[in-house]
mmCIF file of C-alpha atoms in Angstrom:
data_model
loop_
_atom_site.group_PDB
_atom_site.id
_atom_site.type_symbol
_atom_site.label_atom_id
_atom_site.label_comp_id
_atom_site.label_asym_id
_atom_site.label_seq_id
_atom_site.Cartn_x
_atom_site.Cartn_y
_atom_site.Cartn_z
ATOM 1 C CA UNK A 1 16.742 40.843 -8.017
ATOM 2 C CA UNK A 2 19.781 40.012 -10.600
ATOM 3 C CA UNK A 3 21.112 43.050 -11.842
ATOM 4 C CA UNK A 4 21.576 43.125 -16.352
ATOM 5 C CA UNK A 5 24.588 42.831 -16.299
ATOM 6 C CA UNK A 6 24.856 40.073 -14.346
ATOM 7 C CA UNK A 7 23.863 38.264 -17.771
ATOM 8 C CA UNK A 8 26.444 39.589 -19.878
ATOM 9 C CA UNK A 9 30.002 38.720 -20.321
ATOM 10 C CA UNK A 10 32.340 39.521 -17.722
ATOM 11 C CA UNK A 11 34.142 42.267 -20.502
ATOM 12 C CA UNK A 12 31.015 44.220 -19.845
ATOM 13 C CA UNK A 13 30.760 44.568 -15.822
ATOM 14 C CA UNK A 14 31.439 47.926 -14.575
ATOM 15 C CA UNK A 15 35.882 48.290 -14.137
ATOM 16 C CA UNK A 16 34.592 48.866 -10.358
ATOM 17 C CA UNK A 17 33.402 45.494 -9.729
ATOM 18 C CA UNK A 18 35.958 43.971 -11.893
ATOM 19 C CA UNK A 19 38.525 45.107 -9.450
ATOM 20 C CA UNK A 20 36.509 43.698 -6.719
ATOM 21 C CA UNK A 21 36.469 40.305 -8.000
ATOM 22 C CA UNK A 22 39.840 38.697 -7.112
ATOM 23 C CA UNK A 23 41.003 34.819 -8.030
ATOM 24 C CA UNK A 24 40.641 32.781 -4.646
ATOM 25 C CA UNK A 25 43.284 30.790 -3.735
ATOM 26 C CA UNK A 26 43.126 27.156 -2.111
ATOM 27 C CA UNK A 27 44.783 29.355 1.501
ATOM 28 C CA UNK A 28 42.093 31.611 1.328
ATOM 29 C CA UNK A 29 40.536 31.677 4.702
ATOM 30 C CA UNK A 30 36.779 32.435 3.620
ATOM 31 C CA UNK A 31 37.638 29.253 1.093
ATOM 32 C CA UNK A 32 35.589 25.918 3.259
ATOM 33 C CA UNK A 33 35.875 22.624 2.483
ATOM 34 C CA UNK A 34 32.118 20.885 1.821
ATOM 35 C CA UNK A 35 32.266 17.310 3.576
ATOM 36 C CA UNK A 36 28.643 15.327 2.761
ATOM 37 C CA UNK A 37 28.218 12.344 4.714
ATOM 38 C CA UNK A 38 25.867 9.639 3.649
ATOM 39 C CA UNK A 39 24.952 6.310 5.833
ATOM 40 C CA UNK A 40 23.094 3.949 4.000
ATOM 41 C CA UNK A 41 22.675 0.547 5.181
ATOM 42 C CA UNK A 42 23.308 -2.163 1.944
ATOM 43 C CA UNK A 43 21.309 -5.128 3.874
ATOM 44 C CA UNK A 44 18.024 -5.507 2.932
ATOM 45 C CA UNK A 45 17.199 -7.673 5.365
ATOM 46 C CA UNK A 46 18.080 -5.241 8.108
ATOM 47 C CA UNK A 47 15.926 -3.109 7.658
ATOM 48 C CA UNK A 48 12.555 -5.746 6.602
ATOM 49 C CA UNK A 49 14.055 -7.445 9.943
ATOM 50 C CA UNK A 50 13.127 -4.606 11.942
ATOM 51 C CA UNK A 51 10.240 -3.571 9.366
ATOM 52 C CA UNK A 52 7.988 -6.089 10.313
ATOM 53 C CA UNK A 53 6.314 -7.026 13.698
ATOM 54 C CA UNK A 54 5.830 -11.320 12.906
ATOM 55 C CA UNK A 55 7.697 -13.432 11.839
ATOM 56 C CA UNK A 56 5.340 -14.755 9.545
ATOM 57 C CA UNK A 57 5.268 -11.195 8.054
ATOM 58 C CA UNK A 58 9.437 -11.069 7.799
ATOM 59 C CA UNK A 59 9.463 -15.101 6.126
ATOM 60 C CA UNK A 60 7.146 -14.484 4.285
ATOM 61 C CA UNK A 61 8.268 -10.547 2.748
ATOM 62 C CA UNK A 62 12.376 -12.293 2.854
ATOM 63 C CA UNK A 63 11.117 -14.989 0.800
ATOM 64 C CA UNK A 64 8.750 -13.128 -1.999
ATOM 65 C CA UNK A 65 13.229 -10.617 -2.417
ATOM 66 C CA UNK A 66 14.872 -13.761 -2.288
ATOM 67 C CA UNK A 67 12.613 -15.331 -4.960
ATOM 68 C CA UNK A 68 12.442 -11.649 -6.947
ATOM 69 C CA UNK A 69 16.558 -11.699 -6.672
ATOM 70 C CA UNK A 70 16.621 -14.877 -8.016
ATOM 71 C CA UNK A 71 14.608 -13.874 -11.334
ATOM 72 C CA UNK A 72 16.639 -11.224 -11.726
ATOM 73 C CA UNK A 73 20.010 -12.909 -11.744
ATOM 74 C CA UNK A 74 18.677 -15.123 -14.148
ATOM 75 C CA UNK A 75 17.519 -12.477 -16.532
ATOM 76 C CA UNK A 76 20.691 -10.855 -15.757
ATOM 77 C CA UNK A 77 22.413 -14.092 -17.339
ATOM 78 C CA UNK A 78 20.412 -14.394 -20.148
ATOM 79 C CA UNK A 79 18.047 -17.106 -18.808
ATOM 80 C CA UNK A 80 14.213 -17.199 -20.204
ATOM 81 C CA UNK A 81 12.837 -18.370 -17.071
ATOM 82 C CA UNK A 82 9.601 -17.153 -15.955
ATOM 83 C CA UNK A 83 8.653 -14.851 -12.856
ATOM 84 C CA UNK A 84 7.079 -17.229 -10.074
ATOM 85 C CA UNK A 85 3.897 -16.229 -8.581
ATOM 86 C CA UNK A 86 1.616 -17.719 -6.147
ATOM 87 C CA UNK A 87 2.392 -19.927 -3.145
ATOM 88 C CA UNK A 88 5.804 -19.492 -1.550
ATOM 89 C CA UNK A 89 6.843 -23.404 -1.669
ATOM 90 C CA UNK A 90 8.365 -24.886 1.343
ATOM 91 C CA UNK A 91 11.761 -24.831 0.146
ATOM 92 C CA UNK A 92 11.519 -21.015 0.010
ATOM 93 C CA UNK A 93 10.228 -20.598 3.183
ATOM 94 C CA UNK A 94 13.815 -22.764 4.977
ATOM 95 C CA UNK A 95 15.873 -20.458 2.607
ATOM 96 C CA UNK A 96 14.419 -17.494 3.683
ATOM 97 C CA UNK A 97 14.360 -18.616 7.248
ATOM 98 C CA UNK A 98 18.731 -19.083 7.078
ATOM 99 C CA UNK A 99 19.008 -16.566 5.252
ATOM 100 C CA UNK A 100 17.563 -14.051 8.030
ATOM 101 C CA UNK A 101 18.738 -16.479 10.673
ATOM 102 C CA UNK A 102 22.435 -16.319 9.309
ATOM 103 C CA UNK A 103 22.090 -12.231 9.321
ATOM 104 C CA UNK A 104 21.403 -12.458 13.024
ATOM 105 C CA UNK A 105 24.227 -14.249 14.478
ATOM 106 C CA UNK A 106 26.254 -13.240 12.124
ATOM 107 C CA UNK A 107 25.479 -9.362 13.672
ATOM 108 C CA UNK A 108 25.642 -11.153 17.588
ATOM 109 C CA UNK A 109 28.570 -14.150 16.708
ATOM 110 C CA UNK A 110 31.003 -12.573 14.889
ATOM 111 C CA UNK A 111 34.282 -13.887 16.137
ATOM 112 C CA UNK A 112 33.142 -17.624 16.661
ATOM 113 C CA UNK A 113 31.804 -17.044 13.293
ATOM 114 C CA UNK A 114 35.388 -16.764 12.088
ATOM 115 C CA UNK A 115 36.783 -19.182 14.664
ATOM 116 C CA UNK A 116 33.732 -22.119 13.173
ATOM 117 C CA UNK A 117 35.032 -21.160 9.978
ATOM 118 C CA UNK A 118 38.593 -21.900 9.996
ATOM 119 C CA UNK A 119 37.581 -24.788 12.114
ATOM 120 C CA UNK A 120 38.688 -23.943 15.707
ATOM 121 C CA UNK A 121 36.843 -23.701 18.433
ATOM 122 C CA UNK A 122 35.467 -21.012 20.339
ATOM 123 C CA UNK A 123 37.803 -18.895 23.129
ATOM 124 C CA UNK A 124 36.793 -20.264 26.229
ATOM 125 C CA UNK A 125 35.297 -17.029 27.316
ATOM 126 C CA UNK A 126 32.504 -16.724 24.188
ATOM 127 C CA UNK A 127 29.124 -16.240 25.127
ATOM 128 C CA UNK A 128 28.152 -19.591 23.165
ATOM 129 C CA UNK A 129 31.299 -22.089 24.409
ATOM 130 C CA UNK A 130 29.437 -23.662 27.356
ATOM 131 C CA UNK A 131 26.963 -25.321 24.375
ATOM 132 C CA UNK A 132 29.890 -26.149 22.666
ATOM 133 C CA UNK A 133 29.479 -24.933 18.537
ATOM 134 C CA UNK A 134 29.245 -26.008 15.124
ATOM 135 C CA UNK A 135 28.669 -24.550 12.355
ATOM 136 C CA UNK A 136 26.321 -25.947 10.215
ATOM 137 C CA UNK A 137 25.019 -24.179 6.915
ATOM 138 C CA UNK A 138 26.166 -21.125 7.791
ATOM 139 C CA UNK A 139 24.366 -21.388 10.530
ATOM 140 C CA UNK A 140 25.613 -22.019 14.490
ATOM 141 C CA UNK A 141 23.853 -25.110 16.266
ATOM 142 C CA UNK A 142 24.233 -25.943 19.747
ATOM 143 C CA UNK A 143 25.979 -29.344 20.164
ATOM 144 C CA UNK A 144 26.329 -29.608 23.877
ATOM 145 C CA UNK A 145 25.379 -31.873 25.762
ATOM 146 C CA UNK A 146 23.566 -33.189 22.660
ATOM 147 C CA UNK A 147 26.544 -35.040 20.551
ATOM 148 C CA UNK A 148 25.534 -38.309 21.653
ATOM 149 C CA UNK A 149 22.092 -38.421 21.374
ATOM 150 C CA UNK A 150 20.043 -39.437 17.897
ATOM 151 C CA UNK A 151 18.280 -36.066 16.723
ATOM 152 C CA UNK A 152 18.598 -34.837 13.213
ATOM 153 C CA UNK A 153 19.477 -31.389 14.077
ATOM 154 C CA UNK A 154 20.974 -29.800 17.081
ATOM 155 C CA UNK A 155 19.074 -26.139 18.144
ATOM 156 C CA UNK A 156 19.875 -23.038 16.191
ATOM 157 C CA UNK A 157 22.106 -20.831 18.303
ATOM 158 C CA UNK A 158 20.030 -17.401 19.048
ATOM 159 C CA UNK A 159 20.534 -13.887 20.961
ATOM 160 C CA UNK A 160 18.281 -13.700 23.603
ATOM 161 C CA UNK A 161 18.225 -9.558 23.172
ATOM 162 C CA UNK A 162 17.707 -9.928 19.242
ATOM 163 C CA UNK A 163 14.326 -8.426 17.885
ATOM 164 C CA UNK A 164 14.188 -11.341 15.801
ATOM 165 C CA UNK A 165 14.547 -13.660 18.552
ATOM 166 C CA UNK A 166 11.596 -12.055 20.232
ATOM 167 C CA UNK A 167 9.307 -11.919 16.948
ATOM 168 C CA UNK A 168 10.470 -16.031 16.974
ATOM 169 C CA UNK A 169 9.205 -16.532 20.153
ATOM 170 C CA UNK A 170 5.719 -14.258 20.207
ATOM 171 C CA UNK A 171 5.269 -16.800 16.834
ATOM 172 C CA UNK A 172 5.730 -19.888 19.005
ATOM 173 C CA UNK A 173 3.461 -18.308 21.793
ATOM 174 C CA UNK A 174 0.092 -17.250 19.738
ATOM 175 C CA UNK A 175 0.799 -20.649 17.933
ATOM 176 C CA UNK A 176 0.418 -23.248 21.008
ATOM 177 C CA UNK A 177 -2.379 -20.628 22.338
ATOM 178 C CA UNK A 178 -0.283 -18.251 24.660
ATOM 179 C CA UNK A 179 0.479 -20.422 26.683
ATOM 180 C CA UNK A 180 3.091 -20.669 30.323
ATOM 181 C CA UNK A 181 6.388 -19.313 29.693
ATOM 182 C CA UNK A 182 7.681 -23.052 30.327
ATOM 183 C CA UNK A 183 5.788 -24.349 27.554
ATOM 184 C CA UNK A 184 6.152 -21.534 24.848
ATOM 185 C CA UNK A 185 10.490 -22.473 26.337
ATOM 186 C CA UNK A 186 9.989 -26.224 25.495
ATOM 187 C CA UNK A 187 8.625 -25.870 22.427
ATOM 188 C CA UNK A 188 10.931 -23.563 20.555
ATOM 189 C CA UNK A 189 13.728 -25.193 22.671
ATOM 190 C CA UNK A 190 13.474 -28.186 19.967
ATOM 191 C CA UNK A 191 14.566 -25.701 17.256
ATOM 192 C CA UNK A 192 16.016 -22.268 18.235
ATOM 193 C CA UNK A 193 18.624 -22.204 22.040
ATOM 194 C CA UNK A 194 17.853 -19.052 22.512
ATOM 195 C CA UNK A 195 21.318 -18.135 25.006
ATOM 196 C CA UNK A 196 19.944 -15.703 27.581
ATOM 197 C CA UNK A 197 23.241 -13.113 28.194
ATOM 198 C CA UNK A 198 24.277 -12.941 31.532
#
């Protein structure tokens, strides 16, 4: 219950109450500092990767987000563009795939990416050193013994214990008609090299 004198100016407060109020100093033991902590991830791709349980849905959502980001950026730069709607194009899906995979690799292979960006070989004790990794459009690929082959693209290196890797393996498993483990591994190896940690 609010006392009426509190609504008035302090000079009209009762004398005994004014004597009790004292100036608060910084050294006062009753004064406690308040610490506010707010943790926020600024990476939308991380959020999306953990939100979806299907590779295709993750891929399409990321592509839509990239499309919207492009539209917002163009509008910000005062370019008159129409917001593209409808089906996603193959190039949009490829860009979304690269964004997701670059994000996965940047969380799992930080040191290796730093070395490869400097055009220096990865450390001998690196988890992926035996794969002879190369950096191609921000993606780490396994050159390995395939350097003498006529393959157009080397497989993209992915860690076996990452959530996105499990989504990709499940996608291949379902698209191949729920075949066995060896068939799924063979079909994924055409595009991805899933590195198993020892």
